[in-house]
PDB file of C-alpha atoms in Angstrom:
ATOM      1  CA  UNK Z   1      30.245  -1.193  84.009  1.00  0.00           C
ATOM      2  CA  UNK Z   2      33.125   0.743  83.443  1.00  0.00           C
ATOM      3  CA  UNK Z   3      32.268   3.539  85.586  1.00  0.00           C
ATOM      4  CA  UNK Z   4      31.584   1.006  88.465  1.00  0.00           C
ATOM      5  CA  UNK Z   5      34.601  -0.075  88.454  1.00  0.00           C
ATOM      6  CA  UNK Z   6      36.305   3.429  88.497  1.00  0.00           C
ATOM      7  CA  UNK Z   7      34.295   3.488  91.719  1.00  0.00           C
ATOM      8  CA  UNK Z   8      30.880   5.220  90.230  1.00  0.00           C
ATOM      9  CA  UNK Z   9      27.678   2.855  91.910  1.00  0.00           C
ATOM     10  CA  UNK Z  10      25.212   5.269  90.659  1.00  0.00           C
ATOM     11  CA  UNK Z  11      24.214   3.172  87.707  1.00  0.00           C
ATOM     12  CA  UNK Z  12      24.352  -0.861  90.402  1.00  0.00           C
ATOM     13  CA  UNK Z  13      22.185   1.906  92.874  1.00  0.00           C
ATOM     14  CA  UNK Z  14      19.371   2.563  90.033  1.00  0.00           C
ATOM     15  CA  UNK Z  15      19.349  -1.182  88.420  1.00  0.00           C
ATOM     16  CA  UNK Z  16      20.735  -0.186  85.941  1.00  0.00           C
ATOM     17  CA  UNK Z  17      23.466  -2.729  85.584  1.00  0.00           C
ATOM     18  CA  UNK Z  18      21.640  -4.681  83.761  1.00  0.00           C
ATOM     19  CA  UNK Z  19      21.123  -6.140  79.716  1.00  0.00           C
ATOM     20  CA  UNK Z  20      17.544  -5.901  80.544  1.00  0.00           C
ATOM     21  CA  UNK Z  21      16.560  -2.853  77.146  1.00  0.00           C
ATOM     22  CA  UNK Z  22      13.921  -2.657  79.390  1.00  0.00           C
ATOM     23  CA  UNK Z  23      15.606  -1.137  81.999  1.00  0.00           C
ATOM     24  CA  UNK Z  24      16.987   1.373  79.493  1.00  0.00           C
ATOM     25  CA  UNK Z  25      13.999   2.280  77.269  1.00  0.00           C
ATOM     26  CA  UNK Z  26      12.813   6.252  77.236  1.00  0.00           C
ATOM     27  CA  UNK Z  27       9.395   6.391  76.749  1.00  0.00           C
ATOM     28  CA  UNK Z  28       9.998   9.901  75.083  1.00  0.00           C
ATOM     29  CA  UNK Z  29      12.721   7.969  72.762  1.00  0.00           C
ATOM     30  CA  UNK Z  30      10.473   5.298  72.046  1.00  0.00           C
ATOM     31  CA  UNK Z  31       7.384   7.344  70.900  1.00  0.00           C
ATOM     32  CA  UNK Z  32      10.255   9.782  68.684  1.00  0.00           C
ATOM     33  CA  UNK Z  33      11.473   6.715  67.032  1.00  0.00           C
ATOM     34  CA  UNK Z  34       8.196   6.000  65.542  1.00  0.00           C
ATOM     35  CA  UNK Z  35       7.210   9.203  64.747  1.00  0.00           C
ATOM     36  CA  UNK Z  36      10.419  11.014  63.654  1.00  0.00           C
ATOM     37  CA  UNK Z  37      12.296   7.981  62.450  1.00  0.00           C
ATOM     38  CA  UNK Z  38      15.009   9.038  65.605  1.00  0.00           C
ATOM     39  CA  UNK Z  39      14.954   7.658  69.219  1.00  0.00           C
ATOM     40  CA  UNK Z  40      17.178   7.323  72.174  1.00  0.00           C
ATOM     41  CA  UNK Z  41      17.045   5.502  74.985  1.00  0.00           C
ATOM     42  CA  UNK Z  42      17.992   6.467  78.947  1.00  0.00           C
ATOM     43  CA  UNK Z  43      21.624   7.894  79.700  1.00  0.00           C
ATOM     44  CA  UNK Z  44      23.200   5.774  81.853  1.00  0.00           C
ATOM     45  CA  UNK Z  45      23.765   7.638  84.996  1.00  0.00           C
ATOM     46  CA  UNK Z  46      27.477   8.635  85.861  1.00  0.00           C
ATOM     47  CA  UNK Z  47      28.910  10.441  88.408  1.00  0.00           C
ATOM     48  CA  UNK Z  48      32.062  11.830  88.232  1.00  0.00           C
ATOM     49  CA  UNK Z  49      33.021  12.763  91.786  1.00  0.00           C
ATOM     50  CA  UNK Z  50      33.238   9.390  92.881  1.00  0.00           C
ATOM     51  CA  UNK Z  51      36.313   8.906  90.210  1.00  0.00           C
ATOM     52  CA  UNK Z  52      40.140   9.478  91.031  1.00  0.00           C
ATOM     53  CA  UNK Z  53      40.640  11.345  87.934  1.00  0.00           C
ATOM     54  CA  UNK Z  54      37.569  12.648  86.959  1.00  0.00           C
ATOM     55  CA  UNK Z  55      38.538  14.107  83.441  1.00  0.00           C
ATOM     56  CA  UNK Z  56      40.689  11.623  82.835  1.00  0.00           C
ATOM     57  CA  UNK Z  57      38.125   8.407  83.796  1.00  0.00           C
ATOM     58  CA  UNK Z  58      35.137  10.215  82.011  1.00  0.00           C
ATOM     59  CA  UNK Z  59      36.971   9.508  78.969  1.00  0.00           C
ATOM     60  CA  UNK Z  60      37.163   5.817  79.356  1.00  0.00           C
ATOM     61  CA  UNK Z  61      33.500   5.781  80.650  1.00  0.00           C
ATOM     62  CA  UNK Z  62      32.497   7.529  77.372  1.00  0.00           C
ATOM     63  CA  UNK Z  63      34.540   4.935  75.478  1.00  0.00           C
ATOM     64  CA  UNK Z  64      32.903   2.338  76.505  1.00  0.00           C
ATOM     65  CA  UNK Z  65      30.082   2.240  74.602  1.00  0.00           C
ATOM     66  CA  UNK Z  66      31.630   2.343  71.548  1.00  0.00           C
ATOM     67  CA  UNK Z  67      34.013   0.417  72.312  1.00  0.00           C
ATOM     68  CA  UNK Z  68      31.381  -2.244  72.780  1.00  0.00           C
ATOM     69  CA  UNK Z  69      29.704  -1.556  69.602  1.00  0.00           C
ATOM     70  CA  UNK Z  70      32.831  -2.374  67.525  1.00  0.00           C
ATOM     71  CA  UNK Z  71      33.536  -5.765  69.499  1.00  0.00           C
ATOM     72  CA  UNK Z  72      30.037  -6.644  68.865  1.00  0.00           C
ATOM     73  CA  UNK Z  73      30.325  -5.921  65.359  1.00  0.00           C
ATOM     74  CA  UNK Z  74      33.593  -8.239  64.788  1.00  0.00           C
ATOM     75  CA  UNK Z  75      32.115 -10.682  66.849  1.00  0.00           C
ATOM     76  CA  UNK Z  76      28.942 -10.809  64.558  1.00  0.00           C
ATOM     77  CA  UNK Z  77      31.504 -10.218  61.322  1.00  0.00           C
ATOM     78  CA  UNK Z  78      33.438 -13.936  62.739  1.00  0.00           C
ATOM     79  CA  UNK Z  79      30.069 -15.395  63.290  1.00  0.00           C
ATOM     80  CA  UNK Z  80      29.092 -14.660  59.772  1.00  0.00           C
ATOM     81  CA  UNK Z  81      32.158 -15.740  58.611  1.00  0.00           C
ATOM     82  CA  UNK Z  82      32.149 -19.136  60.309  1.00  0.00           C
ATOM     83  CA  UNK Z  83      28.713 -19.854  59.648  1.00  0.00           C
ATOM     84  CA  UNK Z  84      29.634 -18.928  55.511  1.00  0.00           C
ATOM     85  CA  UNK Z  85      32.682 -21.131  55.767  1.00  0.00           C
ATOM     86  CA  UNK Z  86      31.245 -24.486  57.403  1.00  0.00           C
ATOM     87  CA  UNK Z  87      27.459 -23.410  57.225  1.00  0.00           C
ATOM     88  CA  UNK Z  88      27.200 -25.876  60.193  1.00  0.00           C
ATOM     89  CA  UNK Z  89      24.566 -28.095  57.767  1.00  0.00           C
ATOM     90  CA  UNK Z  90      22.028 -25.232  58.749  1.00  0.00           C
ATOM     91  CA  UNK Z  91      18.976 -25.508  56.384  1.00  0.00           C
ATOM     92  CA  UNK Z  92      18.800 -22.248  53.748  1.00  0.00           C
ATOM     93  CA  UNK Z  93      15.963 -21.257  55.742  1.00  0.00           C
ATOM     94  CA  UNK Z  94      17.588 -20.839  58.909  1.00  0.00           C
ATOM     95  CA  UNK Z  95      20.447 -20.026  57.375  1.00  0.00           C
ATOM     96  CA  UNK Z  96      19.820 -16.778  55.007  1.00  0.00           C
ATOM     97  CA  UNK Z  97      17.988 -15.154  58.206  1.00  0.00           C
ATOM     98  CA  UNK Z  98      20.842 -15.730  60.184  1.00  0.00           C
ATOM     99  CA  UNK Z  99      23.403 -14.421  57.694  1.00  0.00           C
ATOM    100  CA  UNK Z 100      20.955 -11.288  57.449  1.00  0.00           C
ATOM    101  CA  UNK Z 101      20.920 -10.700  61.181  1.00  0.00           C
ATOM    102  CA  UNK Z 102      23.975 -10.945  61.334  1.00  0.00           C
ATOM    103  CA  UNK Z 103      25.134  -8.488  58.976  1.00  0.00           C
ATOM    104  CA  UNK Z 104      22.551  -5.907  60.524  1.00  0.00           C
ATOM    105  CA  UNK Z 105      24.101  -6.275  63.866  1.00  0.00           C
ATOM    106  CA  UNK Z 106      27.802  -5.111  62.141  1.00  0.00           C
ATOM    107  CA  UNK Z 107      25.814  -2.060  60.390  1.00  0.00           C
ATOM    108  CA  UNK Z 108      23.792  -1.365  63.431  1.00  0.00           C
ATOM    109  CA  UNK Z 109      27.065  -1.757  66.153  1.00  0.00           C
ATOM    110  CA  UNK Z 110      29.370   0.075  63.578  1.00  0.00           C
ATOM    111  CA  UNK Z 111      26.769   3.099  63.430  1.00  0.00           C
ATOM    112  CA  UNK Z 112      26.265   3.484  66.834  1.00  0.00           C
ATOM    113  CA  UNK Z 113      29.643   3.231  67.275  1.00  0.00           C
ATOM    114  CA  UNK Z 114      30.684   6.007  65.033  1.00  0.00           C
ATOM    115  CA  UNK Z 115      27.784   8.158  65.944  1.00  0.00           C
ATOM    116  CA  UNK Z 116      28.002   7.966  69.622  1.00  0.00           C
ATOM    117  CA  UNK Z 117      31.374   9.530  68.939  1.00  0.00           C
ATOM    118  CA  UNK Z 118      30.214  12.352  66.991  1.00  0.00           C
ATOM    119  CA  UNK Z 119      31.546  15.714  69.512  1.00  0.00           C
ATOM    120  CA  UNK Z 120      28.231  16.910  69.977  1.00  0.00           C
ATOM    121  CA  UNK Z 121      26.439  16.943  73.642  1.00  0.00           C
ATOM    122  CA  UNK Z 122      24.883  14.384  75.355  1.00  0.00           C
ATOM    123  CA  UNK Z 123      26.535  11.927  72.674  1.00  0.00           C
ATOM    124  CA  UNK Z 124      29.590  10.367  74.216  1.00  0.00           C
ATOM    125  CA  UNK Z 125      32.154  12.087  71.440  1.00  0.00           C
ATOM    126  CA  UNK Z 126      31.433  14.919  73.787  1.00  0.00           C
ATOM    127  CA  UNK Z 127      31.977  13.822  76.802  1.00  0.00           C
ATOM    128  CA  UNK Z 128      35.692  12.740  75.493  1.00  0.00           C
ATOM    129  CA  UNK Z 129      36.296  15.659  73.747  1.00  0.00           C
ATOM    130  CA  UNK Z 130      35.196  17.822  77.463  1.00  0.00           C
ATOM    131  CA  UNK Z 131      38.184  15.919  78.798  1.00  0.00           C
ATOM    132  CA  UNK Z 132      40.521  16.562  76.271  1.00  0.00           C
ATOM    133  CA  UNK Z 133      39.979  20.086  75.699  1.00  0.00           C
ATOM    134  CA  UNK Z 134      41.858  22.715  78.031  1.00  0.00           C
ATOM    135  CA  UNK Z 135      39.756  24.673  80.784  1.00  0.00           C
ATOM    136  CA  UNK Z 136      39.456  27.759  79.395  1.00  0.00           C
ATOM    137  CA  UNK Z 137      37.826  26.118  76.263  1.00  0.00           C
ATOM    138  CA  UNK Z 138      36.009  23.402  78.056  1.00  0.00           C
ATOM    139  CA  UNK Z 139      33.929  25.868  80.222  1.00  0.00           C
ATOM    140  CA  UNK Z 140      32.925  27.339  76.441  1.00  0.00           C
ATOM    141  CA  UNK Z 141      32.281  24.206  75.063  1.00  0.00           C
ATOM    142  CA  UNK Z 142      30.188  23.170  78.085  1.00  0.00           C
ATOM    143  CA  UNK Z 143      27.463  26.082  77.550  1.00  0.00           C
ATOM    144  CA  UNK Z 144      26.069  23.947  74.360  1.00  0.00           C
ATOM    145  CA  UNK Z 145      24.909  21.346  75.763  1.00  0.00           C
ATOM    146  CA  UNK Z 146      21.768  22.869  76.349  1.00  0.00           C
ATOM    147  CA  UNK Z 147      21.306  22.926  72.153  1.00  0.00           C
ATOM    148  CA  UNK Z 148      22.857  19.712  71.579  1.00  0.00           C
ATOM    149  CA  UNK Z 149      20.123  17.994  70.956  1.00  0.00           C
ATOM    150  CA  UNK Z 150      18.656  20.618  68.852  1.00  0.00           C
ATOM    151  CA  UNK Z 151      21.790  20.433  67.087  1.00  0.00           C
ATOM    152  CA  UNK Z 152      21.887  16.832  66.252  1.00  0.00           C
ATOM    153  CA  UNK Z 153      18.430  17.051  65.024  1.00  0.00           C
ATOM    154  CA  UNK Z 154      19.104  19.743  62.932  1.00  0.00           C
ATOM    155  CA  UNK Z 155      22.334  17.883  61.398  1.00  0.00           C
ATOM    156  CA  UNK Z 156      20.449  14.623  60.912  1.00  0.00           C
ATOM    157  CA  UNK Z 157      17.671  15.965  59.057  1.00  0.00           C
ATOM    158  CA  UNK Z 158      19.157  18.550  56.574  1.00  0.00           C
ATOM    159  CA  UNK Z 159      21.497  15.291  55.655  1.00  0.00           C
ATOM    160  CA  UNK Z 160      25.059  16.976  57.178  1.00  0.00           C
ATOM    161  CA  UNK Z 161      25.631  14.343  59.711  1.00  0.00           C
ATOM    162  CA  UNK Z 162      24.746  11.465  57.286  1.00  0.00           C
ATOM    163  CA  UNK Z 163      27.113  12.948  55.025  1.00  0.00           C
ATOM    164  CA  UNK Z 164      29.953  13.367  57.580  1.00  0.00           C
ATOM    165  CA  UNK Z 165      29.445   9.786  58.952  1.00  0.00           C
ATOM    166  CA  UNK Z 166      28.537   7.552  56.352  1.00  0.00           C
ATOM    167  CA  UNK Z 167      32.117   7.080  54.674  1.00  0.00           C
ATOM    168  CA  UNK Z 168      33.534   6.423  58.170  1.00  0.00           C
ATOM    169  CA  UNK Z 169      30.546   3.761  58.888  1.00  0.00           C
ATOM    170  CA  UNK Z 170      31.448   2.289  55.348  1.00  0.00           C
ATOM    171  CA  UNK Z 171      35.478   2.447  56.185  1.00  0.00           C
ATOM    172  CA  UNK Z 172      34.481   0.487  59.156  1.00  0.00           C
ATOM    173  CA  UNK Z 173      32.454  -1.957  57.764  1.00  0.00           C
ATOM    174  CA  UNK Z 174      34.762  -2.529  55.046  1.00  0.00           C
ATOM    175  CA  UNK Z 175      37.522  -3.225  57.631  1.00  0.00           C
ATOM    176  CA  UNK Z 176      35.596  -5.523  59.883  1.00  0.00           C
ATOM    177  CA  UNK Z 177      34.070  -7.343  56.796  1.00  0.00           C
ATOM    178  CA  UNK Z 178      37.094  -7.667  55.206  1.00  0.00           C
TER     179      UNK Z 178
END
């Protein structure tokens, strides 16, 4: 959405506009998830020559997700708060399941969140640090993105990334939980 309106109608040209997880499921990412406890699903498609500033508008297209992810998370954090407070004379059964989903949906949103901004290509912490970083050093950086994924796997499953992430996800959660 954001990249449409910086002028970008790849994404409104593919249907991809859409809340439809359909629409955004990888079969690849799908079929890893099971099997390597890891999935993704399809990048949505962005092009930056239709932007005024590319660099510049990348950034806020890449912080957009995220973004998201944390307003979802309060959202679901004031849900579960209301719901505690006045319990809206919802039976315990309904209830409890409610009060579970919704503090899954903070963990879930805060950990996208914070790993979709972890620098390392095709996550979207990459994309924003391409724009910040000077020429010189963002034609350097660029020539990993090839690995990136190789990367990420092999920080995920030797425990680094978990390590590196976790206290932030917790900081987070703490903060929106309050």
């Amino acid at each position: 959405m954001v990249a449409y309106r910086l002028g970008d109608p790849t994404a409104a040209q593919m249907g991809r506009l859409t809340l439809n997880p359909l629409k955004h499921l990888d079969p690849l990412g799908v079929i890893a998830f099971f099997v390597m406890k890891i999935g993704w699903a399809k990048p949505i498609p962005v092009d930056p020559r239709y932007f005024k500033n590319p660099q510049q508008d990348m950034i806020w297209v890449s912080l957009a997700g995220p973004a998201v992810n944390l307003a979802m998370a309060v959202v679901s954090a004031l849900a579960a708060k209301l719901i505690a407070l006045f319990s809206l004379g919802l039976p315990v059964f309904i209830l409890m399941p409610l009060m579970q989903m919704l503090v899954a949906s903070i963990w879930i949103n805060i950990m996208l969140a914070v790993f979709n901004l972890v620098p390392i290509p095709p996550l979207d912490g990459s994309k924003i640090l391409l724009g910040l970083l000077p020429h010189d050093l963002a034609a350097f950086y660029i020539r990993l993105e090839p690995y990136g994924f190789i990367i990420l796997l092999v920080l995920f499953y030797t425990g680094i990334l978990p390590r590196l992430i976790m206290p932030i996800i917790s900081f987070a959660q703490a903060v929106i939980i309050g």
